[in-house]
Coordinates of C-alpha atoms in Angstrom, one line a residue:
A1 CA 0.0 0.0 0.0
S2 CA 2.9 2.3 0.7
R3 CA 3.9 2.1 -3.0
S4 CA 0.4 3.1 -4.2
P5 CA -0.2 6.4 -5.9
F6 CA -1.6 9.0 -3.5
V7 CA -3.8 12.0 -4.4
S8 CA -3.6 14.9 -2.0
S9 CA -5.5 17.7 -3.7
V10 CA -7.5 18.9 -6.7
A11 CA -7.6 22.3 -8.3
P12 CA -10.1 23.7 -9.0
S13 CA -12.4 21.9 -6.6
S14 CA -15.4 22.4 -8.8
G15 CA -16.4 23.0 -12.4
T16 CA -19.4 23.3 -14.7
A17 CA -21.5 20.2 -15.5
L18 CA -21.0 21.1 -19.2
G19 CA -17.5 19.8 -18.9
G20 CA -14.3 21.4 -20.3
T21 CA -12.8 22.4 -17.0
V22 CA -9.0 21.9 -16.9
V23 CA -8.4 20.0 -13.7
D24 CA -5.0 19.5 -11.9
I25 CA -4.7 16.5 -9.6
Y26 CA -1.7 16.7 -7.2
G27 CA 0.0 13.9 -5.2
D28 CA 2.9 11.6 -5.4
R29 CA 4.0 8.2 -6.7
F30 CA 2.2 8.8 -10.0
D31 CA 3.6 6.8 -13.0
A32 CA 5.1 9.5 -15.2
D33 CA 6.1 6.9 -17.8
A34 CA 2.5 5.6 -18.3
A35 CA 0.8 6.2 -21.7
L36 CA -1.8 8.9 -21.3
S37 CA -4.4 6.6 -22.8
D38 CA -3.7 4.0 -20.1
V39 CA -4.2 6.4 -17.1
S40 CA -7.8 6.6 -15.9
V41 CA -9.3 9.5 -14.0
L42 CA -13.0 9.6 -13.0
L43 CA -14.7 12.6 -11.5
N44 CA -17.9 11.4 -9.9
E45 CA -17.8 8.5 -12.3
I46 CA -17.4 10.8 -15.3
P47 CA -14.2 10.3 -17.4
C48 CA -11.7 13.1 -17.3
D49 CA -9.5 13.2 -20.4
V50 CA -5.9 12.9 -19.3
M51 CA -3.6 15.5 -21.0
D52 CA -0.4 15.2 -19.0
V53 CA 1.1 13.1 -16.2
T54 CA 4.2 13.7 -14.1
A55 CA 5.3 12.0 -10.9
T56 CA 3.3 14.5 -8.8
Q57 CA 0.6 16.0 -11.1
I58 CA -2.1 14.9 -13.5
T59 CA -3.8 17.4 -15.8
C60 CA -7.1 16.4 -17.4
I61 CA -10.2 18.0 -18.9
S62 CA -13.5 17.2 -17.3
G63 CA -16.2 15.5 -19.3
E64 CA -19.8 16.6 -19.6
R65 CA -22.1 15.3 -16.8
S66 CA -25.8 15.1 -17.7
P67 CA -28.6 15.3 -15.0
E68 CA -29.3 11.6 -15.7
A69 CA -25.7 10.8 -14.7
V70 CA -25.7 12.5 -11.3
T71 CA -24.0 10.2 -8.7
D72 CA -22.4 10.5 -5.3
G73 CA -19.2 9.1 -6.8
K74 CA -15.7 10.3 -5.7
L75 CA -12.4 11.0 -7.5
E76 CA -10.8 7.8 -8.8
V77 CA -7.3 7.6 -10.4
Y78 CA -5.9 4.4 -11.9
F79 CA -2.5 3.5 -13.3
P80 CA -2.1 0.0 -15.0
T81 CA 1.4 -0.4 -13.4
R82 CA 0.5 0.8 -9.9
G83 CA -3.3 0.2 -9.5
N84 CA -5.8 2.6 -7.9
A85 CA -4.6 5.7 -6.2
I86 CA -5.3 6.4 -2.5
V87 CA -7.3 9.6 -2.5
G88 CA -7.1 12.0 0.5
D89 CA -10.3 13.3 2.0
S90 CA -9.6 16.9 0.8
A91 CA -9.2 15.8 -2.8
V92 CA -12.7 16.5 -4.0
F93 CA -14.2 17.7 -7.3
K94 CA -17.8 18.8 -7.6
Y95 CA -19.8 19.4 -10.7
I96 CA -21.7 22.6 -10.3
D97 CA -25.1 23.0 -12.0
K98 CA -26.6 26.5 -12.3
W99 CA -30.3 26.7 -11.6
S100 CA -30.6 29.0 -14.7
D101 CA -29.0 26.4 -17.0
L102 CA -31.4 24.3 -19.0
T103 CA -28.9 21.5 -18.9
T104 CA -29.3 21.3 -15.1
W105 CA -32.8 19.8 -15.5
R106 CA -33.9 16.5 -17.0
N107 CA -35.3 17.0 -20.5
Q108 CA -34.0 20.6 -20.2
E109 CA -37.3 21.6 -18.4
P110 CA -36.6 24.1 -15.7
P111 CA -39.0 24.2 -12.7
L112 CA -42.3 26.1 -13.0
A113 CA -44.6 27.5 -10.3
G114 CA -46.3 24.7 -8.4
D115 CA -43.6 22.1 -9.3
L116 CA -42.0 19.6 -6.8
V117 CA -38.2 20.0 -7.3
W118 CA -35.7 17.3 -6.2
I119 CA -32.0 17.9 -5.9
P120 CA -30.6 14.3 -5.7
R121 CA -27.6 13.2 -3.7
G122 CA -24.5 13.9 -5.6
Q123 CA -25.8 17.0 -7.4
V124 CA -24.6 20.5 -6.5
V125 CA -26.8 23.4 -7.7
L126 CA -26.0 27.1 -7.6
L127 CA -29.1 29.2 -7.2
D128 CA -28.3 32.1 -9.5
V129 CA -31.9 33.3 -10.3
D130 CA -35.1 33.8 -8.4
T131 CA -37.3 30.7 -8.2
P132 CA -41.0 30.5 -9.0
V133 CA -43.2 29.6 -6.1
L134 CA -42.5 25.9 -5.8
L135 CA -44.8 23.4 -4.2
M136 CA -41.9 21.6 -2.5
L137 CA -38.1 21.7 -2.7
V138 CA -36.4 18.5 -1.5
I139 CA -32.6 18.8 -1.1
E140 CA -30.7 15.6 -0.8
G141 CA -27.7 17.0 -2.7
E142 CA -26.4 20.6 -2.2
L143 CA -27.9 24.0 -2.9
Y144 CA -25.8 27.2 -2.6
F145 CA -26.9 30.8 -3.1
D146 CA -24.9 32.7 -5.7
E147 CA -22.9 35.3 -3.9
T148 CA -22.2 37.3 -7.1
K149 CA -25.9 38.3 -7.4
D150 CA -27.3 41.4 -5.6
H151 CA -30.5 39.6 -4.5
I152 CA -31.7 36.0 -4.8
S153 CA -35.1 34.8 -3.7
L154 CA -36.2 31.3 -3.0
D155 CA -40.0 30.7 -2.8
A156 CA -41.8 27.5 -1.9
N157 CA -44.5 26.0 0.2
Y158 CA -42.2 23.4 1.7
I159 CA -38.4 23.2 1.8
Y160 CA -37.1 19.8 3.0
V161 CA -33.3 19.5 3.5
F162 CA -33.2 15.7 3.6
G163 CA -29.7 14.6 4.2
G164 CA -28.4 17.5 2.0
V165 CA -27.0 21.0 2.3
L166 CA -28.7 24.4 1.9
E167 CA -26.0 27.1 2.4
I168 CA -26.1 30.9 2.2
G169 CA -22.6 31.9 3.0
T170 CA -20.3 30.4 5.7
E171 CA -18.9 31.6 9.0
E172 CA -15.6 32.1 7.3
K173 CA -17.1 33.8 4.3
P174 CA -20.4 35.5 5.2
Y175 CA -22.9 36.1 2.4
Q176 CA -22.5 39.8 1.3
S177 CA -25.6 40.1 -0.9
K178 CA -29.3 39.9 -0.1
A179 CA -31.1 36.6 0.1
T180 CA -34.8 36.0 0.8
I181 CA -36.5 32.7 1.5
T182 CA -40.3 32.9 1.5
L183 CA -42.5 30.1 2.7
H184 CA -46.0 30.2 1.2
G185 CA -49.3 28.9 2.4
D186 CA -51.9 29.4 5.1
R187 CA -53.4 27.4 8.0
F188 CA -56.7 26.8 6.2
T189 CA -55.5 25.4 2.8
S190 CA -52.0 24.1 3.3
I191 CA -51.6 20.4 3.7
E192 CA -49.7 19.1 6.7
V193 CA -46.9 16.8 5.7
P194 CA -46.5 14.0 8.3
N195 CA -43.6 14.7 10.8
I196 CA -42.8 18.0 9.0
G197 CA -45.9 20.2 9.0
S198 CA -46.9 22.9 6.5
K199 CA -45.3 26.1 5.3
V200 CA -42.0 24.7 6.6
L201 CA -38.3 24.6 6.2
A202 CA -37.3 21.3 7.8
V203 CA -33.9 19.6 8.1
T204 CA -32.9 16.0 8.7
A205 CA -29.5 14.4 8.8
R206 CA -27.4 17.3 7.6
S207 CA -27.8 21.1 7.9
A208 CA -29.0 24.4 6.5
S209 CA -27.2 27.5 7.4
H210 CA -26.9 31.2 6.5
H211 CA -24.2 33.6 7.5
G212 CA -24.7 37.2 6.4
H213 CA -25.2 40.7 7.7
D214 CA -28.3 42.7 8.6
S215 CA -28.4 46.4 9.4
H216 CA -27.4 45.6 13.0
G217 CA -24.3 43.5 12.2
E218 CA -23.6 39.9 11.7
M219 CA -26.6 37.5 11.4
K220 CA -26.2 33.7 11.8
T221 CA -28.6 30.9 11.7
S222 CA -27.8 27.2 11.6
M223 CA -30.4 24.3 11.5
H224 CA -29.4 20.8 12.2
D225 CA -31.0 17.3 12.2
G226 CA -34.7 17.4 13.2
E227 CA -35.1 21.2 13.4
H228 CA -37.9 23.0 11.7
I229 CA -38.7 26.6 10.8
H230 CA -42.5 26.7 10.3
Q231 CA -45.4 29.1 9.9
S232 CA -45.8 29.8 13.7
N233 CA -42.6 31.7 13.7
M234 CA -41.5 32.4 10.2
G235 CA -43.0 33.2 6.8
R236 CA -40.1 35.1 5.3
L237 CA -36.3 35.1 6.1
D238 CA -34.3 38.0 4.8
I239 CA -30.5 37.8 4.7
Q240 CA -28.6 40.9 3.7

């Protein structure tokens, strides 16, 4: 095992799902003499076209990943002479899908008002436009608010972070723009979802968090497994 190739880091750590990102993989004990066609690199089970190999670096170009091919796969590197590389925990590459891109959605059909939207495990979506009023948003993958936009609004009757991540800034890098989450519905017509409720943002297994600034200074909220924000105490959350 000590002779096995080792991958320590990847740069950049993310790229568009359309492919074409030049990815550098760093480590040691790579086989610099291997034919490029014999070296296999998979990014979340998608082949990355190897362009160059040295003893400490692999350069490849990411392939296109369709919505149908979303997986929770990891980075894999294989040399015929040395076998599979050991990959460090920090060596991660994520395909990023923009909400606004048609290619993010199956059949290139973006969500409409009243739709149920599911972000599956393994998919990372950047919310770069305002959403219509969704019936339900289920997040098993990851959803991040675009920090380059002045204001992003997420509207839904139900938001369920089910083993996934909903993030609006981090403690180390607070969100500097304005973000609004609005939960729609009323006590008379909204359907109560068992164990969740109605007009609700609920979290199980992982977390939802926002770190931003309001007019009085820093504003932080973190939700963890089993916690809900519902109609009795929140209809609208503004982060700015």
